[in-house]
Coordinates of C-alpha atoms and ligand atoms in Angstrom, one line a residue:
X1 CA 21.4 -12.8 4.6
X2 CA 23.1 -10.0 2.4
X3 CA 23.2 -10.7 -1.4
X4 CA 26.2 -10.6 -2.7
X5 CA 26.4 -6.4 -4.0
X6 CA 24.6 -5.5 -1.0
X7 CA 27.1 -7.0 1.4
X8 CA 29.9 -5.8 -0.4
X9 CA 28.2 -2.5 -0.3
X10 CA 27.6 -3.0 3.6
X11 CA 31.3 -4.1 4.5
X12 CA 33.1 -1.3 3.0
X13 CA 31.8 1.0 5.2
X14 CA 32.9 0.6 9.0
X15 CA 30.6 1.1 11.5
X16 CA 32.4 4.7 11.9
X17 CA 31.7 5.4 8.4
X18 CA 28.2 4.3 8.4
X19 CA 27.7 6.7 11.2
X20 CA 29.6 9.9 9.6
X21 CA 27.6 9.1 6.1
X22 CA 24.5 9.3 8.3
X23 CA 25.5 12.9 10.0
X24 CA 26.5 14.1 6.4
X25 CA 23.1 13.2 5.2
X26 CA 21.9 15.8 7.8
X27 CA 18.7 14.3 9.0
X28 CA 15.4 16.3 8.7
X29 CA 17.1 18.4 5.9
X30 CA 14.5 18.0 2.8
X31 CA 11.4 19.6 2.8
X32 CA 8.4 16.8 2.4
X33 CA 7.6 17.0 -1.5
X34 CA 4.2 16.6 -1.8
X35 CA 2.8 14.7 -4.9
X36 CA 1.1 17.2 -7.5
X37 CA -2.6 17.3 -7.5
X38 CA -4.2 17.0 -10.2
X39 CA -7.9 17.5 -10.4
X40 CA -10.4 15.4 -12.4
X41 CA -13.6 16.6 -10.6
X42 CA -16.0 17.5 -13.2
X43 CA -13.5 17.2 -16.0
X44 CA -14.3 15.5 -19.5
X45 CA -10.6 15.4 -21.0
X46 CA -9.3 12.6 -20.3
X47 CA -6.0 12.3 -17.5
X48 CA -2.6 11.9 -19.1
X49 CA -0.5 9.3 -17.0
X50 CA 3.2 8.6 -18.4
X51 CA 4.9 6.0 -16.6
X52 CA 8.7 6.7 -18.1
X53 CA 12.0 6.5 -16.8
X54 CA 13.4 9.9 -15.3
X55 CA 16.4 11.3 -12.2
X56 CA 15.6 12.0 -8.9
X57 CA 17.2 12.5 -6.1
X58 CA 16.0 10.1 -2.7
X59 CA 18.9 11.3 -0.4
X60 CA 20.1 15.1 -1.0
X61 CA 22.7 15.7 -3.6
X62 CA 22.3 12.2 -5.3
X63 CA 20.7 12.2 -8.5
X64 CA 20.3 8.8 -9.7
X65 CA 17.3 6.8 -11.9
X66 CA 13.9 6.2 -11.4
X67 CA 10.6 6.0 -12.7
X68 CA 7.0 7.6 -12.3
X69 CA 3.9 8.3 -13.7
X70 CA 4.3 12.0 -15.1
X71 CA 6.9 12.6 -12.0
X72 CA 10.2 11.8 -11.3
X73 CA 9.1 9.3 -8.8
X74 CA 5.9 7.7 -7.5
X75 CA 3.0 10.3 -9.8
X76 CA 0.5 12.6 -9.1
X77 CA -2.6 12.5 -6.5
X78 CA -5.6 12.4 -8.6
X79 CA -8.5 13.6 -7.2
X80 CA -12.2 12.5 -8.6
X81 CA -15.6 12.8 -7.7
X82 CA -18.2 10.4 -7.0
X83 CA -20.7 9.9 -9.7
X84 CA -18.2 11.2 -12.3
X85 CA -16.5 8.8 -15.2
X86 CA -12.9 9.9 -15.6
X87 CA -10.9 8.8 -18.4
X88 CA -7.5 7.7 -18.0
X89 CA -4.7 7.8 -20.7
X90 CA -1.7 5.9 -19.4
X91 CA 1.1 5.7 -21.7
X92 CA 4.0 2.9 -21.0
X93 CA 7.0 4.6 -22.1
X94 CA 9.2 2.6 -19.5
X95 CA 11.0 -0.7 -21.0
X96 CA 8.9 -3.1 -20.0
X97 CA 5.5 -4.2 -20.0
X98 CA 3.1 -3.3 -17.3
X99 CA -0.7 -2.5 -16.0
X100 CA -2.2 -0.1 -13.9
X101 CA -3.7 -1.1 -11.2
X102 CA -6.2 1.2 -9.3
X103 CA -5.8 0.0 -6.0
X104 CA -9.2 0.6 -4.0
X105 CA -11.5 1.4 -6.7
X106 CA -14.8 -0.3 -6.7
X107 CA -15.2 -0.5 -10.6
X108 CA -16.0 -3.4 -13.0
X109 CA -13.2 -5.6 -13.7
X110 CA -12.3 -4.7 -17.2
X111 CA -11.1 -1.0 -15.7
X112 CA -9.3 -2.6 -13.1
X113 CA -5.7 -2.6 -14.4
X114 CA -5.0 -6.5 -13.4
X115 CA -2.1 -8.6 -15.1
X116 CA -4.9 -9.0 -17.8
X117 CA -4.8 -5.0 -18.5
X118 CA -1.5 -5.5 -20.5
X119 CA 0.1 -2.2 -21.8
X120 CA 3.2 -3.1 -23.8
X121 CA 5.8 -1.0 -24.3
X122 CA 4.9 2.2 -26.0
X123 CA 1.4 1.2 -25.5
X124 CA -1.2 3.6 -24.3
X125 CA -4.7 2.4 -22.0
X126 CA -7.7 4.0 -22.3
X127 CA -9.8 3.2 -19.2
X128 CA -12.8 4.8 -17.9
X129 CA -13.6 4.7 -14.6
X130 CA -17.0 5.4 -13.0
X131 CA -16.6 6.4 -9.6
X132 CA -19.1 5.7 -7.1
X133 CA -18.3 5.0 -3.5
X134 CA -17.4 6.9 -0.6
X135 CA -14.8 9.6 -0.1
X136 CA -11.5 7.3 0.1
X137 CA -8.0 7.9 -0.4
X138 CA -7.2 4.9 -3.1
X139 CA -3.9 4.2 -5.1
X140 CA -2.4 3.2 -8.3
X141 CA 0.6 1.1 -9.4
X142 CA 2.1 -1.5 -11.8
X143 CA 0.3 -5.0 -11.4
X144 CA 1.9 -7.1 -14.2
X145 CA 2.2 -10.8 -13.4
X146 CA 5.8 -11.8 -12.1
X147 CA 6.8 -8.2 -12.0
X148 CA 5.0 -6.2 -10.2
X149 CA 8.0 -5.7 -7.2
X150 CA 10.5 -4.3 -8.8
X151 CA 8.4 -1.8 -10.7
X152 CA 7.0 -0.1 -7.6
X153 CA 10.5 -0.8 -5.8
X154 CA 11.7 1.3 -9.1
X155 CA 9.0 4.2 -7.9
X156 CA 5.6 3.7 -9.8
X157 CA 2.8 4.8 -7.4
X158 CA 0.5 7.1 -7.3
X159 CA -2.4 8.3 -5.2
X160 CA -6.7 8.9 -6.4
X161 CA -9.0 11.1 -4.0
X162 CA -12.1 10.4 -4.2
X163 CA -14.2 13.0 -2.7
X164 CA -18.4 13.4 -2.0
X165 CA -18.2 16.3 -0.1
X166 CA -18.5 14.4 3.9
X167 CA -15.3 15.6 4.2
X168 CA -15.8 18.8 3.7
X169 CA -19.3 18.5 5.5
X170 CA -17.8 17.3 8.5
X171 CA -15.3 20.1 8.2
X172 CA -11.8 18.1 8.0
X173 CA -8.6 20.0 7.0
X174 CA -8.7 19.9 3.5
X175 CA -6.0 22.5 1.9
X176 CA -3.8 19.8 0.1
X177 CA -0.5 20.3 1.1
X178 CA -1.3 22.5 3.6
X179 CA -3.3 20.7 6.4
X180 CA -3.9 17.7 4.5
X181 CA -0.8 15.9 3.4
X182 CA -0.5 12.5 1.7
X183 CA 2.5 10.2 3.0
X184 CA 3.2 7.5 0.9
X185 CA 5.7 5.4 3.1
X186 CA 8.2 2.9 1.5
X187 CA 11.5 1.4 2.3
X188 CA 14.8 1.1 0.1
X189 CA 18.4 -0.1 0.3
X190 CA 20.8 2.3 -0.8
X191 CA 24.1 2.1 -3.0
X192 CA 27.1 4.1 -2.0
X193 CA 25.7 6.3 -5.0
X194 CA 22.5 6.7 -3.6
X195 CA 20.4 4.7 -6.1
X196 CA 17.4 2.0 -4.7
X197 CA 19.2 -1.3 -4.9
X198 CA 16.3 -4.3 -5.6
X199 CA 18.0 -8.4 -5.7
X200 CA 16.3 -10.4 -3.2
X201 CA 17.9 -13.2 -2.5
X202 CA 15.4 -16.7 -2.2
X203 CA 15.2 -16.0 1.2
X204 CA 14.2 -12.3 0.8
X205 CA 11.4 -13.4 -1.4
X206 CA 10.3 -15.7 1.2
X207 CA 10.4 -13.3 3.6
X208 CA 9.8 -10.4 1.6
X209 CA 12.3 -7.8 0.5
X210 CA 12.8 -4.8 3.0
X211 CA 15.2 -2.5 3.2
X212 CA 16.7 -0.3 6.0
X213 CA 15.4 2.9 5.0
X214 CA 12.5 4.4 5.2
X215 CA 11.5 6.8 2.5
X216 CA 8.2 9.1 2.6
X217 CA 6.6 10.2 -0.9
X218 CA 10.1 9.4 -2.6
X219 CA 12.6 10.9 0.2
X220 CA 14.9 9.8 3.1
X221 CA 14.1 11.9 6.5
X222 CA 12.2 14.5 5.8
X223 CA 10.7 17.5 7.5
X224 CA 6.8 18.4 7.4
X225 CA 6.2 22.3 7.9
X226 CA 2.6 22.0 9.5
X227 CA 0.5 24.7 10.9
X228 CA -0.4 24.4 14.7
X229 CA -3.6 23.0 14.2
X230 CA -5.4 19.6 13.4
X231 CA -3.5 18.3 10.4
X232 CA -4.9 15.0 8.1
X233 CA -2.3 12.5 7.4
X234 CA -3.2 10.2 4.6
X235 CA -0.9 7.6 5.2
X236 CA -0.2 5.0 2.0
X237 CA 2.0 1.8 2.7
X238 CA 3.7 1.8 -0.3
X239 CA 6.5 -0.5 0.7
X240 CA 7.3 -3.7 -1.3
X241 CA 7.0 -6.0 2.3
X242 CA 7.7 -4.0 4.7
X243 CA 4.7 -3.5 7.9
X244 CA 5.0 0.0 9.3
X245 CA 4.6 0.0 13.5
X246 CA 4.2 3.6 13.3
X247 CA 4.1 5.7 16.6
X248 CA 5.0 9.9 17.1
X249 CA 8.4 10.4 19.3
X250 CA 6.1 11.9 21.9
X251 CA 3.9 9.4 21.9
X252 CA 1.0 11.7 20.9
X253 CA -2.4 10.1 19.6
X254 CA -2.9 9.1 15.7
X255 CA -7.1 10.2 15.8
X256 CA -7.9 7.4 12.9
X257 CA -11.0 8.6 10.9
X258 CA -10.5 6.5 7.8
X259 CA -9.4 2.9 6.0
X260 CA -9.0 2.1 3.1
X261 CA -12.4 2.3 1.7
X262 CA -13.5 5.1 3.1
X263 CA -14.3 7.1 6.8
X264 CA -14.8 5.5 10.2
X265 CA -18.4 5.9 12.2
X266 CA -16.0 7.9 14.6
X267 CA -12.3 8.7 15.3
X268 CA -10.6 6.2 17.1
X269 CA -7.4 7.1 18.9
X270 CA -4.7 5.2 18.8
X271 CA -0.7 5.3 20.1
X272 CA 0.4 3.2 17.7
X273 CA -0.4 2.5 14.1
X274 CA 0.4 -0.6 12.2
X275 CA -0.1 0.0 8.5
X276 CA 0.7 -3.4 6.4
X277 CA 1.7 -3.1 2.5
X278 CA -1.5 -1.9 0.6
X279 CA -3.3 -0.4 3.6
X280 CA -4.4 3.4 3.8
X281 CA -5.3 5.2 6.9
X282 CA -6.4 8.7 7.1
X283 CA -5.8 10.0 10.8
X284 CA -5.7 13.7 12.3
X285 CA -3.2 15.1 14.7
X286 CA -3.3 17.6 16.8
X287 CA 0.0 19.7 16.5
X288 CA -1.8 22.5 18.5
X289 CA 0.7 22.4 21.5
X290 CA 3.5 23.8 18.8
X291 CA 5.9 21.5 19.6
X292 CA 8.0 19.6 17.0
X293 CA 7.2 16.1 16.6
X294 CA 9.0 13.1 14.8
X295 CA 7.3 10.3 13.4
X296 CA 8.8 6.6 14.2
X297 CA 8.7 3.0 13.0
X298 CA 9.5 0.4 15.3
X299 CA 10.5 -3.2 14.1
X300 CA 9.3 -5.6 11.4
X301 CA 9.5 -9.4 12.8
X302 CA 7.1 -10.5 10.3
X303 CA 8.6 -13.8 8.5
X304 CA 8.1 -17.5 7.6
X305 CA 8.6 -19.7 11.0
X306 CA 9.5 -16.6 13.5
X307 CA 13.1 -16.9 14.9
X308 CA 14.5 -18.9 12.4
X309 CA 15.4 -16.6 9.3
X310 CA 15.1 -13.7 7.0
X311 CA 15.0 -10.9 9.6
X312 CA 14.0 -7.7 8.1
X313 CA 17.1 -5.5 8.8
X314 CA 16.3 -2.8 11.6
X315 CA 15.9 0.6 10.0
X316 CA 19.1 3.0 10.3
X317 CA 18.4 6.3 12.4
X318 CA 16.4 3.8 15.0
X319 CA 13.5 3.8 12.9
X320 CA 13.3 8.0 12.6
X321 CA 10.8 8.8 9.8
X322 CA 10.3 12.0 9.0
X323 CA 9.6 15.1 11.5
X324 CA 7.0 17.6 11.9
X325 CA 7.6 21.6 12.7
X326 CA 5.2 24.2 13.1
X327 CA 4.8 26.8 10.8
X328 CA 2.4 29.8 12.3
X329 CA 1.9 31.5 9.2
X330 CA -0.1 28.9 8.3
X331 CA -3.7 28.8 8.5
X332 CA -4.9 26.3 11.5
X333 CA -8.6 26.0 11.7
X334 CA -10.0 22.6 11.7
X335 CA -10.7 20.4 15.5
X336 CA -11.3 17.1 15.5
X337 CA -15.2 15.7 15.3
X338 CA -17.1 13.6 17.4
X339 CA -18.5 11.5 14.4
X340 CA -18.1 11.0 11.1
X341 CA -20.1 9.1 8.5
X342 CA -22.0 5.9 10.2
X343 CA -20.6 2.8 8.6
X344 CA -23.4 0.0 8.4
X345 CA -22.3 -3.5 9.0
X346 CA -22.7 -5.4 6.0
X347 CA -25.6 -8.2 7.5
X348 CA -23.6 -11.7 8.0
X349 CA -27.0 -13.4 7.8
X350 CA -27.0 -12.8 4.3
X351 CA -24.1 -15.0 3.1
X352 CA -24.6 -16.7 -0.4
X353 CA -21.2 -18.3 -0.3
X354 CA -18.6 -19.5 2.4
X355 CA -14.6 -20.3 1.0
X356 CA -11.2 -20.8 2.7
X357 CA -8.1 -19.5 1.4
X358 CA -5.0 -21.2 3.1
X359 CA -2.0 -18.8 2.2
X360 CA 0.7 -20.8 1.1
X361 CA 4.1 -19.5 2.2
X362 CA 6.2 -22.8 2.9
X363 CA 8.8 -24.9 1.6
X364 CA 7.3 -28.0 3.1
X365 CA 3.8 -28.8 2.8
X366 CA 3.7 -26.5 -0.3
X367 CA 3.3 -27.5 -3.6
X368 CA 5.6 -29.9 -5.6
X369 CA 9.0 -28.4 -6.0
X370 CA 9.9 -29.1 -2.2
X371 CA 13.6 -28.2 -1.3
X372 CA 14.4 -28.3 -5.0
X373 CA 13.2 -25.0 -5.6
X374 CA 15.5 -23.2 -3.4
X375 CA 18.6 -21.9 -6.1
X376 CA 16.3 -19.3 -7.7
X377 CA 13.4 -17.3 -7.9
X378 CA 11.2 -20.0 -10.2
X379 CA 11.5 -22.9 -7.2
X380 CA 10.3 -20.3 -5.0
X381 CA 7.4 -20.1 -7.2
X382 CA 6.8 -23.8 -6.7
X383 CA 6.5 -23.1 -2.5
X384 CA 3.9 -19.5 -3.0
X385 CA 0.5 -20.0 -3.9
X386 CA -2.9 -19.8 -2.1
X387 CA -4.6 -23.4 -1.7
X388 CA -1.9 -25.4 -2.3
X389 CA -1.4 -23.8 -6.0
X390 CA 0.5 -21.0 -7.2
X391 CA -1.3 -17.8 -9.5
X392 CA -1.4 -19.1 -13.1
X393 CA -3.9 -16.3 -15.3
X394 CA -5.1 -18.9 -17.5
X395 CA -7.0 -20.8 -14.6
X396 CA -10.1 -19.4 -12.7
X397 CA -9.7 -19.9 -9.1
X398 CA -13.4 -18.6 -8.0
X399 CA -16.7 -18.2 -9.6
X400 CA -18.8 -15.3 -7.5
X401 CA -22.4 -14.3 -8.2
X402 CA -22.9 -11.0 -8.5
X403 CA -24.7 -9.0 -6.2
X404 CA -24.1 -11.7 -3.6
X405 CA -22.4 -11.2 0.0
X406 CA -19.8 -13.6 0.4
X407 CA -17.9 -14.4 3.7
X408 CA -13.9 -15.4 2.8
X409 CA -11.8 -17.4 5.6
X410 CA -8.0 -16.6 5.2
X411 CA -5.2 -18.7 6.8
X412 CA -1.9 -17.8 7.0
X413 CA 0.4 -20.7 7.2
X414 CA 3.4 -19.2 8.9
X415 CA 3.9 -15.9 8.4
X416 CA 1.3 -12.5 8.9
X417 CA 0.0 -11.4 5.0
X418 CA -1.7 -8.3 3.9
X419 CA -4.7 -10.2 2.2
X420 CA -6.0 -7.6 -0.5
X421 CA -9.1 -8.0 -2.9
X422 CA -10.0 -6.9 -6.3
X423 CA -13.2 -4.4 -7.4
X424 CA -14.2 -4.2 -4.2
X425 CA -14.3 -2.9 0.2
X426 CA -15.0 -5.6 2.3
X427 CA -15.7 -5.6 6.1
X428 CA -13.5 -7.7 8.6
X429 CA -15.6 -9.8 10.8
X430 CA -13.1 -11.4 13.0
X431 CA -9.4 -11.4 13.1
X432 CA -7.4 -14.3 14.7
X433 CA -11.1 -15.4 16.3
X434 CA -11.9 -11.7 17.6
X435 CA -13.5 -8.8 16.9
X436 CA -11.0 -6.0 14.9
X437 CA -10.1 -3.3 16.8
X438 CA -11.9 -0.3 16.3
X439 CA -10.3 1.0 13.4
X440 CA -10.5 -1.6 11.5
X441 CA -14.0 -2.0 11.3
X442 CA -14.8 0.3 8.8
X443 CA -14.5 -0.2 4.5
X444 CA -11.3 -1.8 4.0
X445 CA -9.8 -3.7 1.0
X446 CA -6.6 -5.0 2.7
X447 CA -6.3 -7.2 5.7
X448 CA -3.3 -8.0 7.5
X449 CA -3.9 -11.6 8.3
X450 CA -1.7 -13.0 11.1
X451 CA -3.2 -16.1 11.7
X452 CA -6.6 -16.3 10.6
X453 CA -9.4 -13.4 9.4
X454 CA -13.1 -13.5 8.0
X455 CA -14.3 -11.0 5.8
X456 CA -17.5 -10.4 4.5
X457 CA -17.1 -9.3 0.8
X458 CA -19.9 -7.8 -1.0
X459 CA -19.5 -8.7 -5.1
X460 CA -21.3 -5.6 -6.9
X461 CA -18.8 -5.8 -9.7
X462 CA -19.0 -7.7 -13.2
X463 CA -15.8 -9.7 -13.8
X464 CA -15.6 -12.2 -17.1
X465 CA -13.5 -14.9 -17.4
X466 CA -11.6 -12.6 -19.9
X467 CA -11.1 -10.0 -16.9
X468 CA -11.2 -12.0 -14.1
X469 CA -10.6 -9.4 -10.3
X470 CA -7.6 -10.7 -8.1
X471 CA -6.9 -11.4 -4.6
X472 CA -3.9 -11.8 -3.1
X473 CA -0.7 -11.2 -0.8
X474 CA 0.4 -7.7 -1.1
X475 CA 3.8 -8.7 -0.2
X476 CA 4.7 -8.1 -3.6
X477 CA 7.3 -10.7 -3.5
X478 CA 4.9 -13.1 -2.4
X479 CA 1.8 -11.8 -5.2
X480 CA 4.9 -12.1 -8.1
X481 CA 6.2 -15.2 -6.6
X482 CA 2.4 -17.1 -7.0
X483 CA 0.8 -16.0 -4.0
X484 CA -2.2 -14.8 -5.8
X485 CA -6.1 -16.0 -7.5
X486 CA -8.6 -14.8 -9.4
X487 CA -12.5 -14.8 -9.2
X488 CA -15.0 -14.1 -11.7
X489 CA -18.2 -12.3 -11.1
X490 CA -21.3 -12.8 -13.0
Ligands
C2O1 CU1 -2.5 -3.0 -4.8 CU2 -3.7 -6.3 -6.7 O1 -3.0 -4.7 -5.8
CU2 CU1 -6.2 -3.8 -5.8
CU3 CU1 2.5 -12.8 1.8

């Protein structure tokens, strides 16, 4: 299911080859680069953001492009305060035209960095954001319609830490870089030279494009120096399609303290951690025993009609992410609490509105088109949508009230789909009919949606017709290939 560069790429090298490239990449052999912090707390200047095109090097030794927001890939972690406005400068010095999309944010739609945020090239945006929710780890990246993919596949993402001190009340590592390390996880194909290769083939955009290597903040294998301690992980799925099934080679616990939108009521331990595209969890480990650790993702089955095609290619190294080693120089202080910030369920007697949003991913039953469609990328837009019509900005989907609860009923047709919403943190009710596990019943703004979900959305955002807030697939070959609506809120 190779395109045509790819497999060409692919056959070249024996199965000999493959395996004596992989030695010479000696595994574990880059130190983790950790993403520069920049802090906004309490700062009136507004934040310069350049997205441009730059060199870096993914796999040691190979220098090749890419692009990022004031870094050679992905950008900087911003952190913010609540109650603060920050002012954002982003400048679009790439080639093409793009948003910004602040990924998590509970801000009114006209700061939101949607397809209707346009910066063309050139271009700078001026956005202020107020912050006010709870201490989070959110994110930014491109959102422009139809081409949103292969910017953040080219490297545009970046991180926002919202802090209101429970963190620090509650005594969680918190020396950035130190005992607090962002992981932003992706996945890429690789050339022979080393450079991200990004041509999904119809399939692939039905499926979503993956790769078969793993990357973590912008670099194949690397190696984590941690002290021997409690460490907090903030763990981004960056990846274009791909769901992490992350576990530690020891099988040691991920202690889970926070979603997307913010911290659990408690830590919940878990074995294994699957993180879909969009999703943040923040989760402690306890690397007190000293010993060296690797972090593993097992297997991706997620695609249209299971067993029949587009198989997400296994990841080389068995799935090997990155590895952990203790560094006892280090300061280790922080344990892990009992409790951390109660998380009220948002009250489902409440609910002004009830809707349904089938997630169209099919070639039959979709929407016009039919077999047709399948030469190119614009027939697949024909068979994505949500509700039997594909994204189209010029049409309101929803009309919300604001300062309403709504309750949102998402089908997937054949295929699991990180469902994510716009200006807001919803709660999940029930997935597939049950309760969520444990972790997931805190603030989230993406669900992974493998048959069914209900989330309770709370609208406390304005959104005109002008600005309308999105909600779709993060798959972003399914978002850019239709799989995507908007709402107003007013
Ligand atoms: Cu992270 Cu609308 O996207
Ligand atoms: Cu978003
Ligand atoms: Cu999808």
């Amino acid at each position: 299911m190779l395109t045509r560069r790819r497999f060409l790429a692919a056959s070249a090298l024996s199965g000999a080859a493959i395996l004596a490239r992989f030695e010479a990449q000696a595994r574990f052999a880059m130190p983790l680069p950790v993403p520069q912090l920049v802090d906004a707390r309490g700062s009136e200047a507004s934040i310069p953001l350049v997205l441009a095109k730059s060199t870096h090097a993914y796999r040691q030794g190979q220098s090749v492009s890419a692009m990022g927001y004031s870094a050679p890939v992905l950008g900087p972690a911003v952190r913010v305060a609540r109650g603060q406005r920050v002012a954002m400068a982003v400048e679009n010095r790439s080639e093409r035209l793009t948003t910004v999309h602040w990924h998590g944010l509970i801000i009114p739609s006209a700061e939101d960095g949607g397809p209707h945020n346009a910066i063309p090239r050139g271009g700078t945006w001026k956005p202020m954001l107020p912050i006010d929710q709870p201490e989070a780890t959110a994110w930014f990246h491109p959102h422009p319609h139809g081409d949103t993919a292969p910017q953040v596949y080219s490297g545009a993402a970046g991180l926002l830490l919202i802090e209101d001190g429970s963190g620090e009340q509650l005594g969680l590592p918190r020396t950035y870089g130190i005992d607090d390390l962002p992981l932003i996880l992706q996945d890429r194909w690789f050339d022979r030279s080393g450079a991200p290769v990004y041509d999904p083939s119809p399939m692939e955009i039905m499926a979503g494009f993956r790769g078969d290597t793993v990357i973590v903040n912008g670099v194949v294998s690397p190696l984590a120096q941690v002290p021997a301690g409690v460490v907090r992980l903030r763990l981004l799925n960056a990846a274009n399609a791909r769901i992490f099934d992350l576990r530690f080679s020891d099988r040691r616990a991920f202690h889970v303290i926070a979603s997307d939108g913010g911290y659990l009521s408690a830590p919940v331990a878990v074995r294994r951690l699957l993180i879909a595209p969009g999703e943040r969890y923040e989760v402690l480990v306890d690397f007190s025993d000293g010993a060296e650790v690797v972090l593993e993702s097992g297997l991706d089955d997620n695609r249209p009609m299971m067993g029949m095609m587009g198989a997400a290619p296994p990841l080389i190294d068995g799935g090997r992410v990155m590895k952990f080693a203790i560094d006892r120089s280090k300061p280790a202080t922080a344990s892990i609490p009992k409790s951390l910030v109660p998380v009220s369920r948002l009250d489902d007697g409440r609910i002004a509105a009830r809707r349904q949003f089938l997630l169209n991913d099919m070639m039959m039953g979709g929407v016009g088109g039919g077999m047709g469609g399948m030469g190119g990328m614009g027939g697949m837009g024909r068979m994505m949508g949500i509700n039997g019509r594909p994204f189209d900005m010029e049409r309101i989907d929803v009309e919300t009230r604001l300062g309403t609860l709504e309750l949102w009923h998402i089908v997937s047709q054949s295929m699991a789909h990180p469902f994510h919403v716009h200006g807001t943190q919803f709660q999940i009710l029930t997935l597939d009919g049950r309760t969520p596990p444990a972790h997931q019943q805190g603030w989230k703004d993406t669900v992974l949606v493998t048959r069914e979900a209900q989330i309770i959305v709370p609208l406390t955002q304005p959104a005109p017709r002008s600005h309308p807030f999105m909600y779709h697939c993060h798959i972003l070959e399914h978002e850019d290939a239709g799989m995507m609506g908007q709402f107003t809120c007013a």
